[in-house]
Coordinates of N, CA, C and O in Angstrom, one line a residue:
X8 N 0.8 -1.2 0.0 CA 0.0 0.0 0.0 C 0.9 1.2 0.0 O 2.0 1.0 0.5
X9 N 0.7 2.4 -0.4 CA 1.2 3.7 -0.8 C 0.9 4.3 0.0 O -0.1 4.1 0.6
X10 N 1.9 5.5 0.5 CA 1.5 6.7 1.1 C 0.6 7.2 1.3 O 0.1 7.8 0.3
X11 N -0.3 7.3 2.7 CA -1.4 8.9 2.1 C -1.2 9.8 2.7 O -1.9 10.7 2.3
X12 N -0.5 10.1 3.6 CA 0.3 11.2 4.1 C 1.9 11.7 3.8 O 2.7 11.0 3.2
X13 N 2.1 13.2 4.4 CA 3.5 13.2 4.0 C 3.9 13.2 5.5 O 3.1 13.4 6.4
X14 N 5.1 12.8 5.5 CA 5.7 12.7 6.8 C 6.4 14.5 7.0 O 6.3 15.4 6.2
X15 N 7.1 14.5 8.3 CA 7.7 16.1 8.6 C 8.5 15.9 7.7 O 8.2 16.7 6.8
X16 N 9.7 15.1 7.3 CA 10.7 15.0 6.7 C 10.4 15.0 4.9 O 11.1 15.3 4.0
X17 N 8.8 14.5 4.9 CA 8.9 14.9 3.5 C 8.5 16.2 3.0 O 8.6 16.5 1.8
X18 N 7.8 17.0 3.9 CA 7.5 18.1 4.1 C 9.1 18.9 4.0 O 9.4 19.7 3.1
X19 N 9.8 18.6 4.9 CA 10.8 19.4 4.6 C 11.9 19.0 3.1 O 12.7 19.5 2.3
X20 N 11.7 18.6 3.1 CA 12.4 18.0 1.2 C 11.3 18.5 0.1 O 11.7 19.1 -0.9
X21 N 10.3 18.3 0.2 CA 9.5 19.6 -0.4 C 9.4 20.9 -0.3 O 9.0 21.7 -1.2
X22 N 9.7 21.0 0.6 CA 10.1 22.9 1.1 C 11.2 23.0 0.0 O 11.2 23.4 -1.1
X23 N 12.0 22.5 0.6 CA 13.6 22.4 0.2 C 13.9 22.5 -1.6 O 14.9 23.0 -2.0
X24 N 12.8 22.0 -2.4 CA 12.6 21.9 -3.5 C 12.0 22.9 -4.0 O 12.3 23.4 -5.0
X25 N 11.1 23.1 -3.5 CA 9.9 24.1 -4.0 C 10.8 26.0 -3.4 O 10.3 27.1 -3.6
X26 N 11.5 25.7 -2.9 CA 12.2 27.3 -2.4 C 13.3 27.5 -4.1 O 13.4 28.6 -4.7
X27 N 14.0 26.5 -4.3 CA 15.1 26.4 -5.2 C 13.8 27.1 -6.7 O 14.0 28.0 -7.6
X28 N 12.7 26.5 -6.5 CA 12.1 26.8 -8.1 C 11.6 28.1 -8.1 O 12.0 28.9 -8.9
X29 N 10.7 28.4 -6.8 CA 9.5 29.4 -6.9 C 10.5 30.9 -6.4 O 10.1 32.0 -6.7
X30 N 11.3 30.7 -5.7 CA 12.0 32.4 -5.0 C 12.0 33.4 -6.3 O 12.8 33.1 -7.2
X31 N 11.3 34.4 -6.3 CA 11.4 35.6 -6.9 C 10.3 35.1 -7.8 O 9.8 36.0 -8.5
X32 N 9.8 33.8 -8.2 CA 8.9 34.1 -9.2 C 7.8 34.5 -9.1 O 7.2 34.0 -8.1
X33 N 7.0 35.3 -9.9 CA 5.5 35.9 -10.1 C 4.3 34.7 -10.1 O 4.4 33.8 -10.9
X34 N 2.9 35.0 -8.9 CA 1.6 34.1 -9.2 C 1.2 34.2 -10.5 O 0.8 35.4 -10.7
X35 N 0.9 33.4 -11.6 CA 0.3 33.8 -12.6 C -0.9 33.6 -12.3 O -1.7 34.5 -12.8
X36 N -1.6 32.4 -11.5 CA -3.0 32.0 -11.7 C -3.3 30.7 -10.6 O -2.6 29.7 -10.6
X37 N -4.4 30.8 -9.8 CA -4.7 29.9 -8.6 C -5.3 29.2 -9.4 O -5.0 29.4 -10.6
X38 N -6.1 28.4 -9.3 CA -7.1 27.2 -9.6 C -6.9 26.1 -8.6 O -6.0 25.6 -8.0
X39 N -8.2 25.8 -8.7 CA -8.9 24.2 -7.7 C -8.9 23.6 -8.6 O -9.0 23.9 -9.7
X40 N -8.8 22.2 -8.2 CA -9.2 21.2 -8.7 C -10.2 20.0 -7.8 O -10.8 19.0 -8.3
X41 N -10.2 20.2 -6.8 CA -11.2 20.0 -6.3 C -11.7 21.0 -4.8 O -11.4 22.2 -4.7
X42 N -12.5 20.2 -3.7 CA -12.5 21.5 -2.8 C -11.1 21.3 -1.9 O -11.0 22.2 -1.1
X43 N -10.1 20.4 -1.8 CA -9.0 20.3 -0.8 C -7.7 20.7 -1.9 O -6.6 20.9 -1.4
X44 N -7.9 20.7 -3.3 CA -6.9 20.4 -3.5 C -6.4 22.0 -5.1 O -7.1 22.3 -6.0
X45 N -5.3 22.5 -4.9 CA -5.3 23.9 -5.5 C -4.2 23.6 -6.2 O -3.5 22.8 -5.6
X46 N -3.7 24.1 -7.3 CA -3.0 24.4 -8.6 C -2.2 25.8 -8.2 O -3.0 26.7 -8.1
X47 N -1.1 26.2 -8.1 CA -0.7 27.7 -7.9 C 0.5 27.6 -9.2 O 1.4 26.8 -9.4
X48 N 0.1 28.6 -10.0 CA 1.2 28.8 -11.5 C 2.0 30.1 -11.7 O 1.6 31.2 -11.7
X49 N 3.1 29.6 -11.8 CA 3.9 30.9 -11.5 C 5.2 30.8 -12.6 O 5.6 29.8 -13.2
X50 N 5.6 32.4 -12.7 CA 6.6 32.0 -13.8 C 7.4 32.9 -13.4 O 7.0 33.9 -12.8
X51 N 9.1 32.6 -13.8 CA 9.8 33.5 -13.5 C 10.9 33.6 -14.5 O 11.7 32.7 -14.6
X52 N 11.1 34.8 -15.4 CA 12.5 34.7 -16.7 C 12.3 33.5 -17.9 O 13.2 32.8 -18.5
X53 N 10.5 33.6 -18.0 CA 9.9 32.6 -18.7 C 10.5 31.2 -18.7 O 10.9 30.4 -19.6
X54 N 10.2 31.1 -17.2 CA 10.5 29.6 -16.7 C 8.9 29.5 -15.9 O 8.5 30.3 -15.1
X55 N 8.3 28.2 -16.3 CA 6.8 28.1 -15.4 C 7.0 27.0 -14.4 O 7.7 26.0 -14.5
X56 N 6.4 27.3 -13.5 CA 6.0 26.3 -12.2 C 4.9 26.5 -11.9 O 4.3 27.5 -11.5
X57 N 4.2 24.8 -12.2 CA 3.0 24.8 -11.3 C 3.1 24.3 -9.9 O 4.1 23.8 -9.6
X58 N 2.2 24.3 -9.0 CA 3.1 23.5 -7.6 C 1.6 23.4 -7.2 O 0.7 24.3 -7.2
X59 N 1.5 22.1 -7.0 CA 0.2 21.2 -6.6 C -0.2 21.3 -5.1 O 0.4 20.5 -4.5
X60 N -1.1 22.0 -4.4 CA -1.4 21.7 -2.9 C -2.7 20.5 -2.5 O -3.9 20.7 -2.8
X61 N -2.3 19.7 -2.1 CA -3.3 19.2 -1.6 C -3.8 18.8 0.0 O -3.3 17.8 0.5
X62 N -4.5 19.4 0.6 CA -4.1 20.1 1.7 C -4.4 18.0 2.5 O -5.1 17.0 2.3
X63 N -3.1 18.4 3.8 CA -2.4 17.3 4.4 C -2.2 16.1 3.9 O -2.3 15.2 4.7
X64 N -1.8 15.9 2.5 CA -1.9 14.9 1.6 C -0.4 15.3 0.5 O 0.1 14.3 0.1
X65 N 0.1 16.3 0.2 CA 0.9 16.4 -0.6 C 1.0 18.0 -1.2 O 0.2 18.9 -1.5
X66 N 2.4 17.8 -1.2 CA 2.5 19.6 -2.3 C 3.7 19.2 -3.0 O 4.3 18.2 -2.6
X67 N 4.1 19.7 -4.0 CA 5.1 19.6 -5.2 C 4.6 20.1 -6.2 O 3.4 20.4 -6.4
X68 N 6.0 20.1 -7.3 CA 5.7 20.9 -8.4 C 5.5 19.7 -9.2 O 5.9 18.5 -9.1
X69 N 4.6 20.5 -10.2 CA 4.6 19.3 -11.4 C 4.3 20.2 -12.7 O 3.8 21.3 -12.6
X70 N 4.6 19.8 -13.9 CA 4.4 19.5 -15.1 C 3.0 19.1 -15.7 O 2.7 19.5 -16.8
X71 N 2.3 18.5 -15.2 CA 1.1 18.2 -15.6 C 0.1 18.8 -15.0 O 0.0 18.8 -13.8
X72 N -0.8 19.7 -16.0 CA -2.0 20.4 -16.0 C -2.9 19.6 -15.9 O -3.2 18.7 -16.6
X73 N -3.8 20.1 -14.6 CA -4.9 19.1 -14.5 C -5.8 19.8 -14.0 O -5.8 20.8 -13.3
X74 N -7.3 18.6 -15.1 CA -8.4 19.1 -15.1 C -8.8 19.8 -14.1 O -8.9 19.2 -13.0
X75 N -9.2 21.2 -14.2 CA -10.0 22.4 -13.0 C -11.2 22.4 -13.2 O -11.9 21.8 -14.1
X76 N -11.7 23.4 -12.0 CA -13.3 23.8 -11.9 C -14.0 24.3 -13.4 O -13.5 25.2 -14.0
X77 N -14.7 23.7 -13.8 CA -15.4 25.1 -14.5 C -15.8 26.6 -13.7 O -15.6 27.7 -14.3
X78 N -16.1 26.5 -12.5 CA -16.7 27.6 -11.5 C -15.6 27.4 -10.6 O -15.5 26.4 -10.0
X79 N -14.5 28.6 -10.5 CA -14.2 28.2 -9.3 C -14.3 28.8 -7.7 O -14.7 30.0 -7.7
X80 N -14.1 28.4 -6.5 CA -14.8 28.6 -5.3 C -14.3 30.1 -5.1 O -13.5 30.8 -5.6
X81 N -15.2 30.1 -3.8 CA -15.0 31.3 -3.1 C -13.5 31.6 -2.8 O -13.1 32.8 -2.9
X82 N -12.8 30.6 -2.3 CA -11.3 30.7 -1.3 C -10.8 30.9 -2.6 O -10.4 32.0 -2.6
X83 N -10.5 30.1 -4.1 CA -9.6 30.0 -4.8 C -9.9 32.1 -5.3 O -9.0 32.9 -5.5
X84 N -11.1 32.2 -5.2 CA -11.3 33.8 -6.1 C -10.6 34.8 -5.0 O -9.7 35.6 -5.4
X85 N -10.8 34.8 -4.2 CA -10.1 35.1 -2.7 C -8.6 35.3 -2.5 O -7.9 36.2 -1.9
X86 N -8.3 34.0 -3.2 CA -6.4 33.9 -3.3 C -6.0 34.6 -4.7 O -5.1 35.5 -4.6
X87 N -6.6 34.4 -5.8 CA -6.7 35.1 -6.6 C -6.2 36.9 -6.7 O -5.2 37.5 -7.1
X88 N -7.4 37.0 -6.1 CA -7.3 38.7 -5.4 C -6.0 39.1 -4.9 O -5.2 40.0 -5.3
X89 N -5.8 38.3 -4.1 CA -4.4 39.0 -2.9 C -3.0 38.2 -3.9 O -1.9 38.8 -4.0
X90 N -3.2 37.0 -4.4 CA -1.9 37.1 -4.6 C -1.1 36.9 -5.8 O 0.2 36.8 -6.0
X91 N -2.6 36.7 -6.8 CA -2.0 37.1 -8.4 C -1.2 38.1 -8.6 O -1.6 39.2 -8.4
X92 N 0.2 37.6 -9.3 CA 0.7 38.4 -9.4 C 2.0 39.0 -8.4 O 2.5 39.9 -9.0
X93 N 2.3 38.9 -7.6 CA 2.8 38.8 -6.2 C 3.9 38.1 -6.0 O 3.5 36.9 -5.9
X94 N 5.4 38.4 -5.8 CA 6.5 37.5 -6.1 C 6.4 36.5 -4.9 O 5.9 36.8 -3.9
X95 N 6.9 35.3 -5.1 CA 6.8 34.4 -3.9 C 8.7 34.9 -3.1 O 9.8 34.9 -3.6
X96 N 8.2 35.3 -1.9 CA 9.6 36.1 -1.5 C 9.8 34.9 -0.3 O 10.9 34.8 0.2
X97 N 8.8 33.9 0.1 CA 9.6 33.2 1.0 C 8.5 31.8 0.9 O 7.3 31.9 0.9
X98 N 9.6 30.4 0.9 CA 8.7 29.4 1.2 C 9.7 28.7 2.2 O 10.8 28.4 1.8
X99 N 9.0 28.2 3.7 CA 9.4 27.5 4.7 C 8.6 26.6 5.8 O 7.4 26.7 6.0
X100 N 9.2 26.0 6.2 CA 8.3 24.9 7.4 C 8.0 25.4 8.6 O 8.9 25.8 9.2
X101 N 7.4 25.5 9.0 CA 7.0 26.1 10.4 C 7.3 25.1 11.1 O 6.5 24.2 11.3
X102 N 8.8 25.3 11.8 CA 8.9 24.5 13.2 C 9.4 23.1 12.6 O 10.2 23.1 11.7
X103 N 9.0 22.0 13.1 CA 8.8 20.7 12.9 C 7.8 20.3 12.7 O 7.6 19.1 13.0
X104 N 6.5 21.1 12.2 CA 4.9 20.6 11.8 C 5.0 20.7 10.8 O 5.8 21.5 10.2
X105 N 4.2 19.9 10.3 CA 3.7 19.7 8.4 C 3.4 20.7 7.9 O 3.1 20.7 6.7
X106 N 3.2 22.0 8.6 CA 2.5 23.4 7.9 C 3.8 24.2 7.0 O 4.9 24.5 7.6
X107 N 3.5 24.4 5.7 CA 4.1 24.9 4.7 C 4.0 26.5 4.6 O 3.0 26.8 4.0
X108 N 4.9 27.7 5.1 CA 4.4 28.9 4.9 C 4.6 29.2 3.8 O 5.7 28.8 3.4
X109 N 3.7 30.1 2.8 CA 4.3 31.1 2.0 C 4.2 32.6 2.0 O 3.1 33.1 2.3
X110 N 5.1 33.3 1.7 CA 5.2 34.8 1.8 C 5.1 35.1 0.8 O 6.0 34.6 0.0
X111 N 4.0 36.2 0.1 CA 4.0 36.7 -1.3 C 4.2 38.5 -1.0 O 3.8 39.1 0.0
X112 N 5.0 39.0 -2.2 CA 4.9 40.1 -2.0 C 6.1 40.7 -0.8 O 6.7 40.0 0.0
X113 N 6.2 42.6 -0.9 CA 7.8 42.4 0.2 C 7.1 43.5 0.6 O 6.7 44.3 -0.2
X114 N 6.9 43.7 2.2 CA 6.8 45.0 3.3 C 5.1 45.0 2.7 O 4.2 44.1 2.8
X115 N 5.0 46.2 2.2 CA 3.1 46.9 2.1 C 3.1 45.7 1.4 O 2.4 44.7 1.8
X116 N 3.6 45.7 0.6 CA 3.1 44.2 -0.4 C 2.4 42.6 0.0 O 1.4 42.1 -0.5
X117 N 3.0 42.1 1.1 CA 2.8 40.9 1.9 C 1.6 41.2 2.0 O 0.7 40.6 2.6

């Protein structure tokens, strides 16, 4: 049987990975793909990253585009708002817990 959680340690090797791709690059576009699970697309020096969240279940970047909402929710329109557009200036682990921070944007901007 396969994983269905990430451990702290995979959490932190995902950090660790996702800091090297996304630092300095621009949100282009949020999307859901379902209600737990969100698409964040970003590009930097016309290089793209998408980075998959699926909340307590997995985050990484991937290459493959996958099927979204037709409609999408309240929260994804929400993130939209605040942080399309918005350089990713910091991604890190809080502590020793599975919680993934991201910092968009620098000073008024955040």
């Amino acid at each position: 049987m396969g994983k269905t959680r990430m451990t702290v340690l995979d959490v932190k090797a995902g950090v660790s990975s996702l800091r090297t791709q996304l630092l300095g690059s621009r949100v282009a576009n949020v999307y859901d793909i379902d209600p737990k699970t969100y698409l964040i697309k970003t590009a930097k020096a016309g290089d793209k990253t998408m980075v998959l969240l699926e909340s307590g279940i997995r985050i990484h970047s991937t290459a493959y585009m996958r099927d979204k909402s037709n409609m999408p929710s309240g929260f994804t329109l929400k993130l939209r708002k605040h942080i399309r557009t918005k350089k990713v200036e910091e991604v890190r682990q809080l502590g020793v817990d599975r919680i993934v921070v991201f910092t968009f944007g620098a000073g008024d901007e955040a």
